Amino acid sequence: MQQPYLSIVVPVYNEETNLGPLMERLYPAVQGTGKSFEIIFTNDGSRDRSLEILRRMVRDYPGVKVLEFNGNFGQHMAILAAFEMSGGQIVITLDADLQNPPEEIPRLVAEIEKGHDVVGTSRRKRQDTLFRRLASRIVNITTNKMTGMHMKDYGCMLRAYHRDIIENINRCQETTTFIPALAQTFCSNPVEIEVAHAERAAGESKYSLYKLVRLNFDLMTGFSVVPLQLFALFGILTSLLSLAFALFLLVRRFIVGAEVEGVFTLFAILFFFIGIIILGIGIVGEYVGRIYQEVRKRPRFVVRKTYGFEE
Ligand code: UDP
Ligand code: MG
């Protein structure tokens, strides 16, 4: 079977109201490039009519394919599964909620054809709540610092990858991951362009505060051991400081006598260190938890059925 030139990958979780409008803009945009293409949707265990709509699309639009997951495995697993099934020389990911305008696709393709192996995007005038923008800001800065990578915007999922990058990503078997950062570790000539960003067309964001915090832990601990190292350094620093403090108290005892009033100051300091210890155990726990997940070697996702791949 001949492989298409472009593979468009879209994760879908409860997006019944968005799929129709998405297809109306995505299909002409991809056709407009004049290249052969496939559009792979992964239905990530939607509980609404998404799957039904997608199956109809497989019938009505040539080149549309659907992977049906057995349950909800998360946005990144949905994309990875589609990567494994994709055949395009250029693979482009995008969200189903129309926050990433499909009209930008030709620009991404052009950048890859110029010789870049990863095209990232940053959101011009991002249309999200202040809270989400602030959270992303912190993530972008800390991630860049900790991983030594340079990207303005890790959150924007409208991205293009060259086949070589996809092959490398497909070789990774980790269960918790963050695709833009993973791709960044394999690329040699990345570029980042600005794209427009829209408000979510309909429905609500699938990321609660809890899921966001989890995702950031994935990003932090999945790509570096810096949190562990920082923690060890901080431990050394605090013990040096408390040693100095103890010396000071000793000297003070000889000059002004025993200190009694300061008991509560000591308590405060003590609780501060207890907090640090708990945090440290938490960080170590994150890594241990991950090691546990990896050694179990469970399948990362389960595809129940595929539509449109057979021919
Ligand atoms: N998504 C998914 N599985 C999930 C959560 C999200 O496949 O468990 C998809 C969702 O359908 C959308 C994309 O991932 O196409 C981004 O999700 P969302 O728009 O909710 O994230 P946000 O834009 O708020 O970061
Ligand atoms: Mg969105």
Short mmCIF file of C-alpha atoms and ligand atoms in Angstrom, two decimals:
data_model
loop_
_atom_site.label_atom_id
_atom_site.label_comp_id
_atom_site.label_asym_id
_atom_site.label_seq_id
_atom_site.Cartn_x
_atom_site.Cartn_y
_atom_site.Cartn_z
CA MET A 1 0.00 0.00 0.00
CA GLN A 2 1.32 3.41 -0.88
CA GLN A 3 2.02 5.68 2.08
CA PRO A 4 0.56 9.19 2.07
CA TYR A 5 2.79 12.24 2.22
CA LEU A 6 0.94 13.93 5.09
CA SER A 7 -0.48 12.35 8.22
CA ILE A 8 -2.77 14.53 10.32
CA VAL A 9 -3.27 13.23 13.87
CA VAL A 10 -6.20 14.35 16.03
CA PRO A 11 -6.98 13.06 19.57
CA VAL A 12 -10.69 13.11 20.36
CA TYR A 13 -12.32 12.92 23.77
CA ASN A 14 -16.00 13.91 23.98
CA GLU A 15 -15.90 16.37 21.09
CA GLU A 16 -19.21 15.58 19.35
CA THR A 17 -20.11 19.24 18.77
CA ASN A 18 -16.67 20.14 17.40
CA LEU A 19 -16.01 17.31 14.95
CA GLY A 20 -18.35 18.55 12.21
CA PRO A 21 -17.05 22.15 12.14
CA LEU A 22 -13.47 20.87 12.47
CA MET A 23 -13.80 18.62 9.44
CA GLU A 24 -15.39 21.42 7.40
CA ARG A 25 -12.20 23.46 7.84
CA LEU A 26 -9.58 20.74 8.18
CA TYR A 27 -10.42 18.76 5.06
CA PRO A 28 -10.23 21.64 2.55
CA ALA A 29 -7.08 22.94 4.27
CA VAL A 30 -5.33 19.59 3.87
CA GLN A 31 -6.66 19.04 0.34
CA GLY A 32 -5.43 22.51 -0.53
CA THR A 33 -1.82 21.41 -0.05
CA GLY A 34 -2.22 19.19 -3.13
CA LYS A 35 -0.38 16.32 -1.43
CA SER A 36 -1.57 12.81 -0.63
CA PHE A 37 -2.75 12.60 2.96
CA GLU A 38 -4.44 10.65 5.72
CA ILE A 39 -6.29 12.04 8.73
CA ILE A 40 -6.12 9.77 11.78
CA PHE A 41 -8.54 10.37 14.63
CA THR A 42 -8.03 8.52 17.90
CA ASN A 43 -11.24 8.20 19.85
CA ASP A 44 -9.92 8.27 23.41
CA GLY A 45 -12.87 6.52 25.07
CA SER A 46 -15.41 9.28 24.40
CA ARG A 47 -18.73 8.78 26.15
CA ASP A 48 -20.69 10.93 23.72
CA ARG A 49 -21.50 10.49 20.02
CA SER A 50 -17.94 11.24 18.85
CA LEU A 51 -17.22 7.69 17.67
CA GLU A 52 -20.44 7.50 15.67
CA ILE A 53 -19.61 10.80 13.94
CA LEU A 54 -16.04 9.67 13.24
CA ARG A 55 -17.20 6.40 11.72
CA ARG A 56 -19.48 8.30 9.42
CA MET A 57 -16.51 10.44 8.38
CA VAL A 58 -14.49 7.35 7.51
CA ARG A 59 -17.29 6.51 5.08
CA ASP A 60 -17.74 9.97 3.65
CA TYR A 61 -14.20 11.32 3.38
CA PRO A 62 -11.43 9.36 1.63
CA GLY A 63 -8.25 9.28 3.70
CA VAL A 64 -9.95 9.50 7.09
CA LYS A 65 -9.04 6.74 9.55
CA VAL A 66 -10.11 6.12 13.11
CA LEU A 67 -8.53 4.31 16.03
CA GLU A 68 -10.91 3.36 18.78
CA PHE A 69 -9.41 3.09 22.25
CA ASN A 70 -10.78 0.72 24.82
CA GLY A 71 -11.04 3.52 27.39
CA ASN A 72 -9.64 6.93 28.22
CA PHE A 73 -5.83 6.78 28.07
CA GLY A 74 -5.17 10.50 27.77
CA GLN A 75 -4.33 12.93 25.00
CA HIS A 76 -0.67 11.94 24.68
CA MET A 77 -1.36 8.21 24.44
CA ALA A 78 -4.01 8.95 21.81
CA ILE A 79 -1.42 10.80 19.74
CA LEU A 80 1.24 8.10 20.23
CA ALA A 81 -1.14 5.38 19.07
CA ALA A 82 -1.90 7.36 15.92
CA PHE A 83 1.85 7.92 15.38
CA GLU A 84 2.37 4.16 15.35
CA MET A 85 -0.29 3.75 12.67
CA SER A 86 0.77 6.75 10.61
CA GLY A 87 2.75 6.50 7.40
CA GLY A 88 3.28 10.09 6.28
CA GLN A 89 6.63 11.72 5.61
CA ILE A 90 5.29 14.67 7.58
CA VAL A 91 3.12 14.12 10.63
CA ILE A 92 1.05 16.97 12.05
CA THR A 93 -0.81 16.96 15.36
CA LEU A 94 -3.74 19.20 16.19
CA ASP A 95 -6.54 19.49 18.76
CA ALA A 96 -10.13 18.65 17.92
CA ASP A 97 -11.62 21.71 19.58
CA LEU A 98 -10.63 24.18 16.82
CA GLN A 99 -8.25 26.07 19.12
CA ASN A 100 -5.58 25.36 16.49
CA PRO A 101 -6.69 26.76 13.13
CA PRO A 102 -6.31 24.06 10.43
CA GLU A 103 -5.58 26.83 7.92
CA GLU A 104 -2.05 27.03 9.39
CA ILE A 105 -1.17 23.51 8.21
CA PRO A 106 0.39 24.57 4.87
CA ARG A 107 2.80 26.85 6.77
CA LEU A 108 3.93 23.95 8.95
CA VAL A 109 4.43 21.76 5.90
CA ALA A 110 6.49 24.49 4.26
CA GLU A 111 8.80 24.70 7.30
CA ILE A 112 9.46 20.94 7.28
CA GLU A 113 10.16 21.10 3.55
CA LYS A 114 12.72 23.79 4.27
CA GLY A 115 14.66 21.15 6.18
CA HIS A 116 13.47 21.51 9.76
CA ASP A 117 12.67 18.26 11.53
CA VAL A 118 10.30 19.63 14.17
CA VAL A 119 8.05 22.64 13.78
CA GLY A 120 6.72 23.93 17.07
CA THR A 121 4.21 26.69 17.38
CA SER A 122 3.57 29.40 19.90
CA ARG A 123 0.16 30.88 20.30
CA ARG A 124 -0.19 34.42 19.13
CA LYS A 125 -2.80 36.13 21.38
CA ARG A 126 -3.67 33.00 23.26
CA GLN A 127 -7.40 32.66 23.95
CA ASP A 128 -7.50 30.96 27.32
CA THR A 129 -8.22 31.99 30.86
CA LEU A 130 -5.65 34.07 32.73
CA PHE A 131 -5.11 31.17 35.09
CA ARG A 132 -4.24 28.77 32.26
CA ARG A 133 -1.91 31.29 30.65
CA LEU A 134 -0.11 31.90 33.93
CA ALA A 135 0.23 28.16 34.58
CA SER A 136 1.70 27.61 31.11
CA ARG A 137 4.12 30.47 31.60
CA ILE A 138 5.55 28.82 34.70
CA VAL A 139 5.73 25.45 32.96
CA ASN A 140 7.52 26.86 29.93
CA ILE A 141 10.14 28.66 31.99
CA THR A 142 10.87 25.83 34.43
CA THR A 143 10.88 23.17 31.73
CA ASN A 144 13.32 25.08 29.60
CA LYS A 145 15.58 25.64 32.61
CA MET A 146 15.49 22.04 33.75
CA THR A 147 15.75 20.24 30.45
CA GLY A 148 18.11 22.68 28.79
CA MET A 149 15.75 22.89 25.82
CA HIS A 150 14.41 26.06 24.31
CA MET A 151 10.79 26.35 23.37
CA LYS A 152 8.49 29.27 23.89
CA ASP A 153 5.32 27.25 24.18
CA TYR A 154 5.12 23.60 25.21
CA GLY A 155 1.35 23.56 25.44
CA CYS A 156 0.43 24.31 21.86
CA MET A 157 -0.25 20.99 20.16
CA LEU A 158 -0.35 22.23 16.57
CA ARG A 159 3.02 20.77 15.57
CA ALA A 160 4.69 19.09 12.64
CA TYR A 161 7.27 16.30 12.79
CA HIS A 162 9.48 14.72 10.16
CA ARG A 163 9.19 10.95 9.68
CA ASP A 164 12.59 10.34 11.35
CA ILE A 165 11.40 11.98 14.56
CA ILE A 166 8.22 9.91 14.53
CA GLU A 167 10.25 6.69 14.12
CA ASN A 168 12.28 7.62 17.20
CA ILE A 169 9.20 8.51 19.21
CA ASN A 170 7.67 5.16 18.23
CA ARG A 171 10.68 3.41 19.73
CA CYS A 172 10.02 4.97 23.15
CA GLN A 173 7.96 2.78 25.40
CA GLU A 174 7.43 5.09 28.36
CA THR A 175 3.96 5.22 29.83
CA THR A 176 3.88 8.83 30.97
CA THR A 177 5.15 11.32 28.48
CA PHE A 178 4.78 14.72 26.97
CA ILE A 179 5.13 14.58 23.21
CA PRO A 180 6.51 18.06 22.38
CA ALA A 181 9.31 17.62 24.93
CA LEU A 182 9.99 14.05 23.76
CA ALA A 183 10.30 15.21 20.15
CA GLN A 184 12.59 18.00 21.25
CA THR A 185 15.09 15.45 22.60
CA PHE A 186 15.41 13.83 19.15
CA CYS A 187 15.45 16.79 16.83
CA SER A 188 18.50 18.44 15.35
CA ASN A 189 17.01 21.37 13.50
CA PRO A 190 13.81 22.57 15.18
CA VAL A 191 11.99 25.80 14.50
CA GLU A 192 9.14 27.56 16.23
CA ILE A 193 6.61 29.68 14.39
CA GLU A 194 3.72 31.81 15.63
CA VAL A 195 0.20 30.66 14.87
CA ALA A 196 -3.21 32.06 15.62
CA HIS A 197 -5.18 30.64 18.51
CA ALA A 198 -8.93 30.58 19.02
CA GLU A 199 -11.20 29.96 21.94
CA ARG A 200 -12.46 26.43 22.35
CA ALA A 201 -15.30 26.17 19.80
CA ALA A 202 -17.66 24.18 22.04
CA GLY A 203 -17.66 21.86 25.01
CA GLU A 204 -15.24 22.31 27.87
CA SER A 205 -11.55 21.77 28.48
CA LYS A 206 -10.69 18.18 29.37
CA TYR A 207 -7.98 19.36 31.73
CA SER A 208 -8.96 19.93 35.33
CA LEU A 209 -6.51 21.56 37.74
CA TYR A 210 -5.54 18.09 38.98
CA LYS A 211 -4.82 16.80 35.47
CA LEU A 212 -2.75 19.92 34.76
CA VAL A 213 -0.65 19.38 37.87
CA ARG A 214 -0.14 15.73 36.87
CA LEU A 215 0.88 16.74 33.38
CA ASN A 216 3.45 19.14 34.75
CA PHE A 217 4.89 16.43 36.97
CA ASP A 218 5.17 14.24 33.86
CA LEU A 219 7.00 17.00 32.10
CA MET A 220 9.34 17.72 35.00
CA THR A 221 10.22 14.24 36.16
CA GLY A 222 9.84 12.60 32.77
CA PHE A 223 12.60 14.61 31.20
CA SER A 224 15.17 15.28 33.88
CA VAL A 225 16.45 14.24 37.28
CA VAL A 226 17.06 17.89 38.17
CA PRO A 227 14.32 17.87 40.86
CA LEU A 228 16.19 15.10 42.68
CA GLN A 229 19.53 16.86 42.32
CA LEU A 230 18.14 20.21 43.43
CA PHE A 231 16.60 18.52 46.39
CA ALA A 232 19.89 16.94 47.43
CA LEU A 233 21.65 20.29 47.07
CA PHE A 234 18.97 21.97 49.12
CA GLY A 235 19.38 19.32 51.81
CA ILE A 236 23.10 20.05 52.07
CA LEU A 237 22.47 23.77 52.20
CA THR A 238 19.87 23.49 54.95
CA SER A 239 22.06 21.29 57.12
CA LEU A 240 24.93 23.76 56.77
CA LEU A 241 22.61 26.61 57.74
CA SER A 242 21.20 24.79 60.75
CA LEU A 243 24.73 23.93 61.85
CA ALA A 244 25.58 27.62 61.77
CA PHE A 245 22.40 28.36 63.66
CA ALA A 246 23.29 25.81 66.35
CA LEU A 247 26.74 27.36 66.71
CA PHE A 248 25.18 30.77 67.06
CA LEU A 249 22.86 29.51 69.83
CA LEU A 250 25.85 27.96 71.62
CA VAL A 251 27.81 31.19 71.58
CA ARG A 252 24.73 33.13 72.61
CA ARG A 253 24.31 30.83 75.60
CA PHE A 254 27.71 31.83 76.91
CA ILE A 255 27.19 35.55 76.38
CA VAL A 256 23.52 36.23 77.24
CA GLY A 257 22.53 32.91 78.80
CA ALA A 258 20.14 30.16 77.74
CA GLU A 259 17.45 31.08 75.32
CA VAL A 260 13.88 30.26 76.33
CA GLU A 261 11.73 32.81 74.61
CA GLY A 262 12.97 31.62 71.26
CA VAL A 263 11.33 28.22 71.57
CA PHE A 264 8.62 29.09 69.13
CA THR A 265 11.06 30.42 66.59
CA LEU A 266 12.66 27.03 66.76
CA PHE A 267 9.30 25.40 66.18
CA ALA A 268 8.78 27.53 63.12
CA ILE A 269 12.15 26.55 61.76
CA LEU A 270 11.48 22.92 62.58
CA PHE A 271 8.18 22.88 60.73
CA PHE A 272 9.82 24.48 57.74
CA PHE A 273 12.32 21.63 57.56
CA ILE A 274 9.61 19.03 58.07
CA GLY A 275 7.83 20.55 55.09
CA ILE A 276 10.96 20.26 53.02
CA ILE A 277 11.39 16.63 54.02
CA ILE A 278 7.84 15.77 53.05
CA LEU A 279 8.32 17.48 49.71
CA GLY A 280 11.51 15.51 49.19
CA ILE A 281 9.83 12.23 49.95
CA GLY A 282 7.15 13.27 47.48
CA ILE A 283 9.68 13.91 44.73
CA VAL A 284 11.45 10.63 45.36
CA GLY A 285 8.01 8.99 45.38
CA GLU A 286 7.26 10.44 41.93
CA TYR A 287 10.31 8.73 40.50
CA VAL A 288 9.70 5.47 42.36
CA GLY A 289 6.13 5.47 41.10
CA ARG A 290 7.37 5.93 37.56
CA ILE A 291 9.94 3.14 37.90
CA TYR A 292 7.14 0.90 39.12
CA GLN A 293 5.00 1.80 36.14
CA GLU A 294 7.82 1.18 33.69
CA VAL A 295 8.90 -2.17 35.09
CA ARG A 296 5.35 -3.50 34.96
CA LYS A 297 5.55 -3.05 31.19
CA ARG A 298 1.82 -2.87 30.80
CA PRO A 299 0.50 -2.00 27.36
CA ARG A 300 0.27 1.76 27.19
CA PHE A 301 -3.06 1.82 25.42
CA VAL A 302 -5.51 -0.69 24.06
CA VAL A 303 -6.96 -0.21 20.59
CA ARG A 304 -10.34 -1.88 20.36
CA LYS A 305 -10.98 -1.39 16.66
CA THR A 306 -9.75 0.60 13.71
CA TYR A 307 -11.70 2.10 10.85
CA GLY A 308 -10.40 3.02 7.44
CA PHE A 309 -6.93 1.40 7.76
CA GLU A 310 -7.86 -1.78 5.97
CA GLU A 311 -8.07 -1.35 2.23
N1 UDP B 1 -8.06 14.86 24.72
C1 UDP B 1 -7.97 13.46 24.64
N2 UDP B 1 -7.97 12.73 25.79
C2 UDP B 1 -8.05 13.32 27.03
C3 UDP B 1 -8.10 14.74 27.09
C4 UDP B 1 -8.10 15.48 25.93
O1 UDP B 1 -7.90 12.89 23.55
O2 UDP B 1 -8.05 12.60 28.04
C5 UDP B 1 -8.05 15.66 23.47
C6 UDP B 1 -9.24 16.61 23.31
O3 UDP B 1 -10.34 15.99 22.70
C7 UDP B 1 -8.65 17.70 22.44
C8 UDP B 1 -7.19 17.75 22.87
O4 UDP B 1 -6.92 16.48 23.49
O5 UDP B 1 -8.69 17.36 21.07
C9 UDP B 1 -6.89 18.89 23.83
O6 UDP B 1 -7.76 18.86 24.92
P1 UDP B 1 -8.37 20.19 25.55
O7 UDP B 1 -8.83 21.11 24.48
O8 UDP B 1 -9.41 19.77 26.55
O9 UDP B 1 -7.12 20.79 26.30
P2 UDP B 1 -6.79 22.35 26.49
O10 UDP B 1 -6.94 23.02 25.15
O11 UDP B 1 -7.78 22.85 27.49
O12 UDP B 1 -5.38 22.34 26.98
MG MG B 2 -8.31 22.96 23.83
#
